[in-house]
Structures are given as structure tokens and as C-alpha cells.
Amino acid sequence: MRVLVFGAMHMWGKSAKTGAAYDMARLYVASAIRPGAKENFTRTGCGYEAAEVDCEPSVVEALQGVSFPAILTLETEMRLLGGKFVPTVVGVASDAKKAAA
């Protein structure tokens, strides 16, 4: 999947409330703003908004030194998280690297 990536972040540590360890990584990508409506809700707009996508910490490491925003090709896998399948980015290639391959 080819997307515009705004940035990447890897966070780890211990929860101040529970003391439980955490380790999570995210990519911030452009997602089209989609209108919608329900009985008590209406959403309109145009353009793009930032969306978070789970990723492997190794993806954040691989993106060090990349100039953002960047158009990248994401390699994803569906993973079970909290009882739902969610896409997780497991690899990234810039269009320049893809063209050279």
C-alpha cells in the first residue's frame, strides 16, 4: 500500500498507574477525510487528516534519516489486537528504492 507518511514514533516504558511495561510503535499517515451522517451526527470535509497505524519498532528504526513527509510503500500484516484484526506495518520501502529494485 502506497501512502503519504508524516512521521513515525516508538514509545516504551512502564505505566505510571499500573506499573505494566509497554512497547508500541506508530506511523502517522494521510487518510482521506470521508463524509458521513447518522441520526445525530454529520461529518463533512475535504482533503486529508492524520491517521495512526500500528507498526513494528524496527520500522521506526528503518525510517531514521528519512525526510518527512515521504511517500512510502507499506508492507502490512493483519494482527489480532484487543479482539479485532488490525493492519500492522512490518516493512517500508520508499518509491526511489522500489524503482531501483
XYZ file of C-alpha atoms in Angstrom:
101
model
C 0.000 0.000 0.000
C 1.447 3.377 -1.027
C 0.793 6.260 1.380
C 1.987 9.693 2.445
C 3.738 9.268 5.808
C 4.058 12.287 8.124
C 6.257 10.603 10.715
C 6.919 7.627 12.979
C 7.216 7.143 16.736
C 8.346 4.342 19.071
C 7.361 4.563 22.754
C 8.269 2.207 25.568
C 8.395 2.274 29.345
C 6.318 1.470 32.424
C 2.792 2.682 33.102
C 2.676 5.165 35.986
C -0.758 3.840 37.010
C -0.321 0.059 36.776
C 3.437 -0.463 36.559
C 2.889 -2.634 33.468
C 5.536 -2.447 30.758
C 4.523 -1.130 27.329
C 6.211 -1.026 23.933
C 4.370 0.440 20.944
C 5.215 1.979 17.605
C 3.054 4.063 15.264
C 3.195 5.574 11.796
C 1.280 8.770 11.089
C -0.182 8.702 7.576
C -2.506 10.795 5.410
C -6.040 9.439 5.292
C -8.777 10.859 3.088
C -11.470 12.739 5.001
C -14.715 10.920 4.316
C -18.122 12.484 4.854
C -20.662 10.599 6.908
C -24.010 11.032 8.576
C -26.094 9.313 11.237
C -29.213 10.375 13.089
C -27.410 12.774 15.457
C -24.087 13.226 13.680
C -22.848 14.741 10.423
C -19.277 14.904 9.166
C -18.173 16.838 6.097
C -14.764 17.864 4.852
C -12.232 17.581 2.103
C -8.578 16.696 1.827
C -6.652 14.544 4.278
C -6.261 14.030 8.011
C -3.560 12.261 10.022
C -4.285 8.641 10.941
C -2.281 6.345 13.221
C -1.225 2.889 12.053
C 0.460 0.320 14.303
C 3.924 -0.738 13.188
C 6.869 -2.821 14.301
C 9.557 -0.878 16.220
C 12.028 -1.959 13.527
C 10.048 0.124 11.011
C 10.673 3.286 13.071
C 14.389 2.430 13.195
C 14.452 1.889 9.415
C 12.925 5.341 8.855
C 15.610 7.232 10.798
C 17.129 9.779 8.423
C 14.142 9.846 6.047
C 12.928 13.335 5.151
C 9.233 13.680 6.011
C 6.630 13.867 4.677
C 7.514 10.912 2.452
C 5.583 8.737 0.023
C 6.306 5.162 1.078
C 5.137 1.685 0.213
C 3.996 -0.125 3.350
C 4.107 -3.876 3.878
C 1.314 -4.873 6.261
C 0.048 -7.931 8.099
C -3.290 -8.374 9.831
C -2.784 -8.979 13.562
C -5.208 -9.721 16.366
C -5.239 -6.837 18.865
C -7.872 -6.472 21.560
C -10.177 -8.984 19.866
C -10.004 -7.235 16.459
C -7.818 -7.754 13.417
C -5.869 -4.570 12.650
C -3.293 -3.837 9.958
C 0.262 -3.632 11.305
C 3.133 -2.250 9.221
C 6.012 -4.738 9.166
C 8.151 -3.162 6.436
C 8.599 0.036 4.406
C 10.235 0.976 1.103
C 10.491 4.433 -0.455
C 9.433 4.798 -4.082
C 13.072 5.526 -5.002
C 14.207 2.198 -3.503
C 11.303 0.393 -5.176
C 12.168 1.882 -8.589
C 15.809 0.855 -8.214
C 14.867 -2.765 -7.402
